[in-house]
Short mmCIF file of C-alpha atoms in Angstrom, two decimals:
data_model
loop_
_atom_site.label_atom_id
_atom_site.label_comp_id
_atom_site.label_asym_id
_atom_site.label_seq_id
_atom_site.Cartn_x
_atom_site.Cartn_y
_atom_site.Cartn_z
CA UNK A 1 -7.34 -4.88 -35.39
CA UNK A 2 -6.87 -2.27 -32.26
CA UNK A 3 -4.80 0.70 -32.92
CA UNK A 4 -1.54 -0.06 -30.44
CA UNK A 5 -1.62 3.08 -28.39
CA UNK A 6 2.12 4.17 -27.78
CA UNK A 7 1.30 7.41 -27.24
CA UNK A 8 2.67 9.59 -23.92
CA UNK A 9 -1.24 8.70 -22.37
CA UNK A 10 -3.72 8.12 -22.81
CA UNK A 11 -2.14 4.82 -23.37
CA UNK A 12 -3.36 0.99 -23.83
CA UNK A 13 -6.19 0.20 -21.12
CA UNK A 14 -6.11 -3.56 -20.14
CA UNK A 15 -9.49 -5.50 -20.23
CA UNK A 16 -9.92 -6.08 -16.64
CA UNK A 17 -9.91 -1.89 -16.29
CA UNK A 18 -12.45 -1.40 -19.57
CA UNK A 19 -14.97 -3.77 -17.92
CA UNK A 20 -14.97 -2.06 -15.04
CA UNK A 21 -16.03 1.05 -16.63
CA UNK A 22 -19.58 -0.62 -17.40
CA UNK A 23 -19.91 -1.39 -13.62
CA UNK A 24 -23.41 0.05 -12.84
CA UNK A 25 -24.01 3.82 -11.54
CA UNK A 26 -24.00 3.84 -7.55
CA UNK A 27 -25.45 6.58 -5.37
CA UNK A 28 -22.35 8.53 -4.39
CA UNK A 29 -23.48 9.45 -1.05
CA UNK A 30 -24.28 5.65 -0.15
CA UNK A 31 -21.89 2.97 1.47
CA UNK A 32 -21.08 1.25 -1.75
CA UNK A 33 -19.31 4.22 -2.62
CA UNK A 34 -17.56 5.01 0.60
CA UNK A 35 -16.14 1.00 0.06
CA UNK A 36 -14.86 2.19 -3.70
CA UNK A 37 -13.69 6.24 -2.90
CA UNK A 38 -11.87 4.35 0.25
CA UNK A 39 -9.62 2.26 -1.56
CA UNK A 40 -9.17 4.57 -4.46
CA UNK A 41 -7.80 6.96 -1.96
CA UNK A 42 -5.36 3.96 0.46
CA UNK A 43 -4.11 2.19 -2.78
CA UNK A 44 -2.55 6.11 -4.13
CA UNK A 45 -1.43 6.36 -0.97
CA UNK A 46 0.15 3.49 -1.41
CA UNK A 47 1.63 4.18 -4.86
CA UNK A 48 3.02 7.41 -3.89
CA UNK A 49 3.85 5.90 -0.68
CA UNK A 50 2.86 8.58 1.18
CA UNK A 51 1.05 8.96 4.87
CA UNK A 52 -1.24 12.35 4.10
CA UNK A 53 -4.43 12.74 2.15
CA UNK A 54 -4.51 11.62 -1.16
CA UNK A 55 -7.65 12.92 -3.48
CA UNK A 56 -9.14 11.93 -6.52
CA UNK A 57 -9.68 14.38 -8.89
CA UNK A 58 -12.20 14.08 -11.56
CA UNK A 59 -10.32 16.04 -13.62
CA UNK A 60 -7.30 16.07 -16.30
CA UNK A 61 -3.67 16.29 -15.36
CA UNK A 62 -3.73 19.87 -15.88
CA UNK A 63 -6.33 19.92 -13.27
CA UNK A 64 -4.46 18.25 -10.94
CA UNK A 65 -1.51 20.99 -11.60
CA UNK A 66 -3.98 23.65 -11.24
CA UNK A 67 -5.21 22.26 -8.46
CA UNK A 68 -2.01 22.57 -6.41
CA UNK A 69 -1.32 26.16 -7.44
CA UNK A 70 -4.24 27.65 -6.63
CA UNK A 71 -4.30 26.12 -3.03
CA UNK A 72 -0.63 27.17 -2.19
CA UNK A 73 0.61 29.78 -3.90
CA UNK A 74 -0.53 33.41 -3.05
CA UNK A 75 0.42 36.95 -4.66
CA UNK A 76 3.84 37.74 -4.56
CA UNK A 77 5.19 34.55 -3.55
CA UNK A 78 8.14 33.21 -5.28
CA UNK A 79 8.28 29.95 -7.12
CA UNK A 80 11.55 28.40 -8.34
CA UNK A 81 10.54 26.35 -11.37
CA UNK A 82 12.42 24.44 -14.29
CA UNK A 83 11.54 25.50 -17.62
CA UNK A 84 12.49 23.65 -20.51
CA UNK A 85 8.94 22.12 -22.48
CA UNK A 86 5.44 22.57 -23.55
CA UNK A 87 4.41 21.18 -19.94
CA UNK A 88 6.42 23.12 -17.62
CA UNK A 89 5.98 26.52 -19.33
CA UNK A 90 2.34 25.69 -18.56
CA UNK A 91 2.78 25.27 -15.13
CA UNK A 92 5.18 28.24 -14.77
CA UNK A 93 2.08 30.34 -16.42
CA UNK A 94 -0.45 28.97 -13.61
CA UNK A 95 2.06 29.90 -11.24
CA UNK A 96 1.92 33.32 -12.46
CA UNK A 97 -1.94 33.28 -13.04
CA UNK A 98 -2.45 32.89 -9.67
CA UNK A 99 -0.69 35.67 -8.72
CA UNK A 100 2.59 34.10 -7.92
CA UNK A 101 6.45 35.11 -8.93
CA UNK A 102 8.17 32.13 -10.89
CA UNK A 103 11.68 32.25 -11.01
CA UNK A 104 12.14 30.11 -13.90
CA UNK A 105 15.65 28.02 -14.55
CA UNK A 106 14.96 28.29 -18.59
CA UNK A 107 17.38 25.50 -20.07
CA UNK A 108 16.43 24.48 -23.91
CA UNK A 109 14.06 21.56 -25.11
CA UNK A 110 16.10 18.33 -24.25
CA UNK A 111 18.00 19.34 -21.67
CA UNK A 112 17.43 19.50 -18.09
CA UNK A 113 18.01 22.17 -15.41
CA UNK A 114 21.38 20.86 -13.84
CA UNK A 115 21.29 20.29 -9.34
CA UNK A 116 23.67 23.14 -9.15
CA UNK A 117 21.18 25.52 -11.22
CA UNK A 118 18.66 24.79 -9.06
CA UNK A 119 20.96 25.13 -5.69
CA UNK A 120 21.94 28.24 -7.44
CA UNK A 121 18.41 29.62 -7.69
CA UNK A 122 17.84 29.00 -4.04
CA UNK A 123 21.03 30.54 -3.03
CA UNK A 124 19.66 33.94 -4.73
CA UNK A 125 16.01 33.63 -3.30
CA UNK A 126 15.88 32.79 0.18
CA UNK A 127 12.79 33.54 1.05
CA UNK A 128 10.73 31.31 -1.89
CA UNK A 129 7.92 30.11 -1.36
CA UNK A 130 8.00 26.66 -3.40
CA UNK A 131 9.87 24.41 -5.33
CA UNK A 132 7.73 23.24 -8.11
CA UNK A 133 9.31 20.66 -10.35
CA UNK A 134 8.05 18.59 -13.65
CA UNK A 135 9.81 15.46 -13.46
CA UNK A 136 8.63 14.14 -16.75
CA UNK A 137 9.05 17.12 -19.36
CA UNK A 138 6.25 14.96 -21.62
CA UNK A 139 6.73 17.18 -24.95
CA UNK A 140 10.76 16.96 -24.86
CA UNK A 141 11.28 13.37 -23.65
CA UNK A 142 13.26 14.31 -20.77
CA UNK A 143 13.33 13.51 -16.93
CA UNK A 144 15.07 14.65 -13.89
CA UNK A 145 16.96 12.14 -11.77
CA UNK A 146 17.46 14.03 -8.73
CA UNK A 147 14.32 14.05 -6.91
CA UNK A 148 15.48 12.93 -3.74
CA UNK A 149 18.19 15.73 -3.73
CA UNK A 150 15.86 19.10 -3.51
CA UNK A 151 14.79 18.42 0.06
CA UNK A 152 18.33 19.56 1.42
CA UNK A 153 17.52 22.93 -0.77
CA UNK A 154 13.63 23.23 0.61
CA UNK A 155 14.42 22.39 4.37
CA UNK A 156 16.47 25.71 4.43
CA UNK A 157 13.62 27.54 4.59
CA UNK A 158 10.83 25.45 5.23
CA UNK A 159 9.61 25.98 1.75
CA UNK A 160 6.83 23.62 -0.42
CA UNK A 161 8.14 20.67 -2.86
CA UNK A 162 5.61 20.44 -5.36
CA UNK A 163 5.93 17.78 -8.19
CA UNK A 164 4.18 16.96 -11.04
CA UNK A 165 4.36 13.72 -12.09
CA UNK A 166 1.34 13.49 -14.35
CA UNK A 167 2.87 11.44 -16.82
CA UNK A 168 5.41 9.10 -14.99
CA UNK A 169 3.96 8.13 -11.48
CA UNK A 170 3.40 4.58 -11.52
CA UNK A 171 5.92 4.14 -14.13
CA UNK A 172 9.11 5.45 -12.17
CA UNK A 173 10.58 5.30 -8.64
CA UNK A 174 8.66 7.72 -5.83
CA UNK A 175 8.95 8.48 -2.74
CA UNK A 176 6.92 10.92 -1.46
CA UNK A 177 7.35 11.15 1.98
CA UNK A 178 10.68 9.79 2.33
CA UNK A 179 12.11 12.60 -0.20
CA UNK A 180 10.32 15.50 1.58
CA UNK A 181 7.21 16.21 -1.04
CA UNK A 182 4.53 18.43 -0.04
CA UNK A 183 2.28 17.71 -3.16
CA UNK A 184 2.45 15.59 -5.71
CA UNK A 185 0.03 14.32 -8.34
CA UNK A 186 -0.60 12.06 -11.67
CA UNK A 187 -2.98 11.41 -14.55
CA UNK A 188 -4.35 8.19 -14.15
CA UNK A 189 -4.22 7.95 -18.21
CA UNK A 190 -0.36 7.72 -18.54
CA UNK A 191 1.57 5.07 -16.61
CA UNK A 192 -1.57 4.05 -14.35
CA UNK A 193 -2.71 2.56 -17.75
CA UNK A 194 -6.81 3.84 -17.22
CA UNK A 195 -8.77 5.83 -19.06
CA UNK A 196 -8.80 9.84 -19.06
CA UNK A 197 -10.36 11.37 -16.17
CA UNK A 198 -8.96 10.69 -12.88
CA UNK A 199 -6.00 12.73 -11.76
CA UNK A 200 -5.08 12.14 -7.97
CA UNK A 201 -3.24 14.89 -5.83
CA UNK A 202 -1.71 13.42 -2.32
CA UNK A 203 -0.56 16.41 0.24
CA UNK A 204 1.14 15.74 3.34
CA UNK A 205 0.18 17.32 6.64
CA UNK A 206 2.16 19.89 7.08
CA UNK A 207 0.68 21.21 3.92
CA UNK A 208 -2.81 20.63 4.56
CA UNK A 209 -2.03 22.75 7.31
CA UNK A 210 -1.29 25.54 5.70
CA UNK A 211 -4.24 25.20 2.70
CA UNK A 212 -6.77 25.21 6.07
CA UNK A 213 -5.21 28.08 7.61
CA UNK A 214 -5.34 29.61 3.97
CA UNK A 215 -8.14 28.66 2.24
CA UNK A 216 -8.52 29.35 -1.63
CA UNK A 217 -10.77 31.68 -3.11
CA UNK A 218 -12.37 28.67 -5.49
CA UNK A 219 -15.03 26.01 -5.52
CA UNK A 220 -14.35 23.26 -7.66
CA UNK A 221 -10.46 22.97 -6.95
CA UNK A 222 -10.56 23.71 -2.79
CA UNK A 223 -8.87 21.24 -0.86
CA UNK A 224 -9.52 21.75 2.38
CA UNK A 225 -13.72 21.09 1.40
CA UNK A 226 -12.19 17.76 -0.05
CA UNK A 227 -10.46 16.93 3.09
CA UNK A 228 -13.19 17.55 5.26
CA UNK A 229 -15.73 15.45 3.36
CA UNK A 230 -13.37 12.32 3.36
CA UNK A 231 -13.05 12.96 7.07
CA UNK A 232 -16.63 13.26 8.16
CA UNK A 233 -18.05 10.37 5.60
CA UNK A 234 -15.52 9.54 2.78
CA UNK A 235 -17.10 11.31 0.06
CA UNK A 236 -16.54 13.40 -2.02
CA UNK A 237 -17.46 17.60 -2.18
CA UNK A 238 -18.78 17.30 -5.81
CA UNK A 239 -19.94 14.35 -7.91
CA UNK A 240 -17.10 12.20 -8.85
CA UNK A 241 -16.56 10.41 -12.62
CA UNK A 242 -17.93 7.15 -11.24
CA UNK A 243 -17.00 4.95 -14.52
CA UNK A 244 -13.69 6.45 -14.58
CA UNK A 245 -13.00 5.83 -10.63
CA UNK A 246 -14.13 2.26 -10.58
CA UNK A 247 -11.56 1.85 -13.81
CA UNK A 248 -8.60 3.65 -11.55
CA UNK A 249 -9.85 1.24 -9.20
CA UNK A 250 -9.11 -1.57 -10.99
CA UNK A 251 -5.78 -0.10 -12.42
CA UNK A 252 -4.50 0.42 -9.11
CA UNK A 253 -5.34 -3.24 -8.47
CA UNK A 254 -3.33 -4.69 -11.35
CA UNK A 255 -0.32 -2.48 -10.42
CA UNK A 256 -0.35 -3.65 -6.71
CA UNK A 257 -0.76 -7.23 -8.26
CA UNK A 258 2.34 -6.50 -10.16
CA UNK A 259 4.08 -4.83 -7.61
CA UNK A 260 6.21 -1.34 -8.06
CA UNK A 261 9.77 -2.39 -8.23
CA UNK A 262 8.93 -5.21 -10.67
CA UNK A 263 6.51 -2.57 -12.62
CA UNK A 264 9.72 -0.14 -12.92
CA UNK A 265 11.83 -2.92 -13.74
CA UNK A 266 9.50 -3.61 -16.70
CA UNK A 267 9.37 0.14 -17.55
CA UNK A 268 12.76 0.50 -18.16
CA UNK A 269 13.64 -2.51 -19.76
CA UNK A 270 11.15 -1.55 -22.40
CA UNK A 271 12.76 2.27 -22.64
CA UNK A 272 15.94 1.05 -23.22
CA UNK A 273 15.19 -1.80 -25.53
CA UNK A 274 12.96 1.02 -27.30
CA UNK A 275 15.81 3.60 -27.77
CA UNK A 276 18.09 0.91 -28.52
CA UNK A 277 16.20 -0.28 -30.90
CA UNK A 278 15.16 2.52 -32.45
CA UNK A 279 18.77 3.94 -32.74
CA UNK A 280 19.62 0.99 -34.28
CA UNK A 281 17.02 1.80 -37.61
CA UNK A 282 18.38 5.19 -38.20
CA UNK A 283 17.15 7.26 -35.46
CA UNK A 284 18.26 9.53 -33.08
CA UNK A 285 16.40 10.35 -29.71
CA UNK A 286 15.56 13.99 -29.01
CA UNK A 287 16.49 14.70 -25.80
CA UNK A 288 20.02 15.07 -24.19
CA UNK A 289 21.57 11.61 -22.98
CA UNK A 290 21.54 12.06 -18.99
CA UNK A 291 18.16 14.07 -19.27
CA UNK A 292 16.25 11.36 -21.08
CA UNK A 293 12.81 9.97 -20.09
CA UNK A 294 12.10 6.23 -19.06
CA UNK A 295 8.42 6.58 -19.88
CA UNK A 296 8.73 9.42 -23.35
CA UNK A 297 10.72 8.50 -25.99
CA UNK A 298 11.33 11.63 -28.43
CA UNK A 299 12.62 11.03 -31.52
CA UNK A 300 14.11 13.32 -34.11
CA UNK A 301 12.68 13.11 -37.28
CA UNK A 302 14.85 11.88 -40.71
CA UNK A 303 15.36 15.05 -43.10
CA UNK A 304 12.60 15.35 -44.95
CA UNK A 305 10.25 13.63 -43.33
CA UNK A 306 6.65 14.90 -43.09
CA UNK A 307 4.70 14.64 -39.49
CA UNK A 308 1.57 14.17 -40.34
CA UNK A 309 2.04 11.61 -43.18
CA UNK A 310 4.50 9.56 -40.84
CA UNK A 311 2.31 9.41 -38.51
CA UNK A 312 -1.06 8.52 -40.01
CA UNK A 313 0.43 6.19 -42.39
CA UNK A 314 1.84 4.14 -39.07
CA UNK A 315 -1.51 4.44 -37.68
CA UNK A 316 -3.65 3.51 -40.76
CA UNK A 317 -1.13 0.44 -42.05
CA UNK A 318 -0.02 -0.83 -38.77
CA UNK A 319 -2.38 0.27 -36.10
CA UNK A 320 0.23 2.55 -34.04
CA UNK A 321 -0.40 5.38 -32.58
CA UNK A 322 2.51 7.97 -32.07
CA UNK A 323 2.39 11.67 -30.87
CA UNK A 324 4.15 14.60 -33.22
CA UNK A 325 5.58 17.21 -31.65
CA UNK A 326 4.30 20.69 -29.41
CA UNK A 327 5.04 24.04 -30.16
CA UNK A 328 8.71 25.28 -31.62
CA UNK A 329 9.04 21.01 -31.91
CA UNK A 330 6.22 20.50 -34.34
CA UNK A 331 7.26 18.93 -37.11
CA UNK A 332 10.23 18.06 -35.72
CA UNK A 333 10.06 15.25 -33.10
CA UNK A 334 7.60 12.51 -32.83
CA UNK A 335 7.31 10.96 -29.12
CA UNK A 336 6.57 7.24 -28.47
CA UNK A 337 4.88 6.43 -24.95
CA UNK A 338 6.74 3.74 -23.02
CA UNK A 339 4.33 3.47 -19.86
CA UNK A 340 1.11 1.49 -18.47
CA UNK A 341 1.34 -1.78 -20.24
CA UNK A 342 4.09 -1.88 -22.08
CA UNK A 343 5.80 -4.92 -22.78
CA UNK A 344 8.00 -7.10 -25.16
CA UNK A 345 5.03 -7.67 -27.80
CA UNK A 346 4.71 -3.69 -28.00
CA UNK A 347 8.25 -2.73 -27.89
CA UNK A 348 8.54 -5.21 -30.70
CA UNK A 349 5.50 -4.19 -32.68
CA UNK A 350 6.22 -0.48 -32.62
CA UNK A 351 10.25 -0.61 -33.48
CA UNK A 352 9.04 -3.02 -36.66
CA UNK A 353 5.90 -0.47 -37.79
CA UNK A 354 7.93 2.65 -37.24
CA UNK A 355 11.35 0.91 -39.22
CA UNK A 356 8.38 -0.29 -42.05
CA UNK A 357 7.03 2.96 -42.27
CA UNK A 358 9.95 5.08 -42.81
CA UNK A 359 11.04 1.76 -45.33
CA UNK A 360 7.59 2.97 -47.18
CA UNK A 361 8.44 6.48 -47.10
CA UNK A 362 11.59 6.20 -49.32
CA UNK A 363 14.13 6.01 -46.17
CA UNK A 364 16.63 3.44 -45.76
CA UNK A 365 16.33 1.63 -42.57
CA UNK A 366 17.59 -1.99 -41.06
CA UNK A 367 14.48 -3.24 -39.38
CA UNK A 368 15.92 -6.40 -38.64
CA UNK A 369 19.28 -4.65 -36.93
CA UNK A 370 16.48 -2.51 -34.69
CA UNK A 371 14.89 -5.39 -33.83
CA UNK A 372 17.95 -7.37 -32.77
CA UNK A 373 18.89 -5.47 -30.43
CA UNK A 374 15.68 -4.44 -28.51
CA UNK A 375 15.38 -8.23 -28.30
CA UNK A 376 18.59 -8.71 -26.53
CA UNK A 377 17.52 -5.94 -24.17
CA UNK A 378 14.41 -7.48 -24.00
CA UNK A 379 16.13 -10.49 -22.11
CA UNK A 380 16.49 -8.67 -18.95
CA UNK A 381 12.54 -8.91 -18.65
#
């Protein structure tokens, strides 16, 4: 029996994407690849729904993060950035790495920085540089809601709206160029349901601009030589993850098939039927009520309740895969994904495992009561 991945990515892979790993090795500077590399790069274009350049990074999320930091951000500039997980303390570090000044809103784990913090930390620096945001805070289970907002606070100043969305594009509601972001990026392993190893970056005009005029001191991660190779032949600088990119390929197929607004639709369904349902056993979610994620749902764990034993007696009597906890939350969250291909059958299958397990464990939990109401939420599928 396959494990059921609900894990915040990678997460379940359909079969149409795993066979299309196994599609034979091309040469990448040939025509067969320009046909692949050219609809890689329209359909995330697409997704993000976005008119600049869009490229695909053979590389991991944090890549992709990396990616944008060291191509915009130069000593001494200022950076407003939310703080409050694993994720975006990580990106307020490569901020700093790179020579840059965050100005970090610091709320705690579960909570999100508030509009008016963030107007408020604008107000006080008006000469920042960028506005970098993580709208899925993947180690707390939270999300921020007011995306399309922050361009009123960046067109003061002309400054650069950067968001990482590694682990909820394709899962969520975006709108890149209609709510005035510069950069934004993904994994392709989290709500793109494909394997690990693509991570696309798209970068509006205005902003590939400025990366020309201002070219990075780095090979690998440079921009501007990725924009000039699409533009003279559609290839790329350095050679690409072929397997991987003719999987994203394929995933970005499927979700086109699908469509976006039905694709959210079936997203949150499945979140809400999933903390509903979940609540409903014994647990309570992690995160703050009007800060929690659609695609990460983090649970507290029941006193006395070991991490590690939960979670590899779920995986090793019912095939589910869970994440624990990062950091200062070790041991005391466990986060179930709710992206890619998520649907009844999994919501379903995880609430009954996780309800079984604890059951095992000594806890007393009402399965049946959990699984009630996800399936009444289930309905609006």
């Amino acid at each position: 029996m396959e494990y059921l991945v609900m894990l915040p990515g990678p997460t379940n892979v359909p079969e149409r994407v795993t066979r299309a790993m196994i599609t034979p090795s091309i040469n990448h500077r040939s025509d067969d690849f320009v046909e692949l590399y050219e609809e890689c790069v329209n359909n995330t274009k697409k997704i993000f729904e976005t008119e600049g350049d869009a490229v695909c990074l053979s590389a991991s999320g944090t890549g992709a993060t990396e990616c944008s930091v060291v191509n915009l951000i130069k000593k001494g500039d200022k950076v407003i950035i939310p703080v409050n997980g694993e994720f975006s303390g990580r990106l307020a570090q490569q901020i700093e790495w790179a020579g840059g000044q965050a100005i970090k809103i610091e709320t705690e784990p579960g909570v999100n920085a508030t509009f008016d913090q963030v107007k408020e930390a604008f107000d006080n620096n008006k000469d920042v540089k960028a506005f970098y945001c993580v709208w899925n805070e993947t180690s707390t289970g939270t999300m921020i809601n007011y995306l399309d907002r922050i361009k009123d606070l960046t067109s003061r100043n002309d400054s650069y709206y950067v968001l990482d969305g590694v682990s909820i594009v394709g899962g969520e509601e975006l709108h890149m160029d209609k709510w005035g972001i510069d950069i934004a990026m993904t994994g392709a392993q989290k709500a793109f349901a494909c394997p690990p190893g693509i991570s696309p970056i798209c970068i509006n005009q205005r902003t590939r601009k400025y990366m020309e005029e201002n070219p990075p001191n780095t090979m690998y991660f440079n921009l501007p030589r990725y924009f000039k190779y699409y533009d003279e032949a559609k290839h790329t600088p350095f050679t690409p993850a072929l397997p991987v990119l003719y999987a994203y390929r394929e995933a970005m197929r499927i979700i086109l098939e699908e469509g976006m607004e039905n694709r959210i639709h079936r997203h949150r369904v499945c979140s809400d039927a999933l903390y509903s349902g979940l609540s409903a056993i014994g647990l309570t979610p992690f995160a703050k009520e009007d800060s929690r994620s659609t695609v990460v749902i983090a649970l507290n764990y029941l006193d006395g309740l070991e991490d590690k034993t939960f979670r590899d007696t779920l995986a090793k009597k019912f095939r589910i895969l869970v994440a624990g906890g990062f950091g200062n939350l070790k041991g005391k969250v466990f986060r179930v994904g709710c992206m890619g291909e998520v649907n009844q059958y999994h919501v379903m299958r995880a609430i009954s495992g996780i309800a079984s397990t604890l059951a095992m464990m000594g806890y007393d939990t009402d399965a049946q009561a959990g699984l009630k109401v996800a399936e009444e939420k289930l309905k609006a599928l």
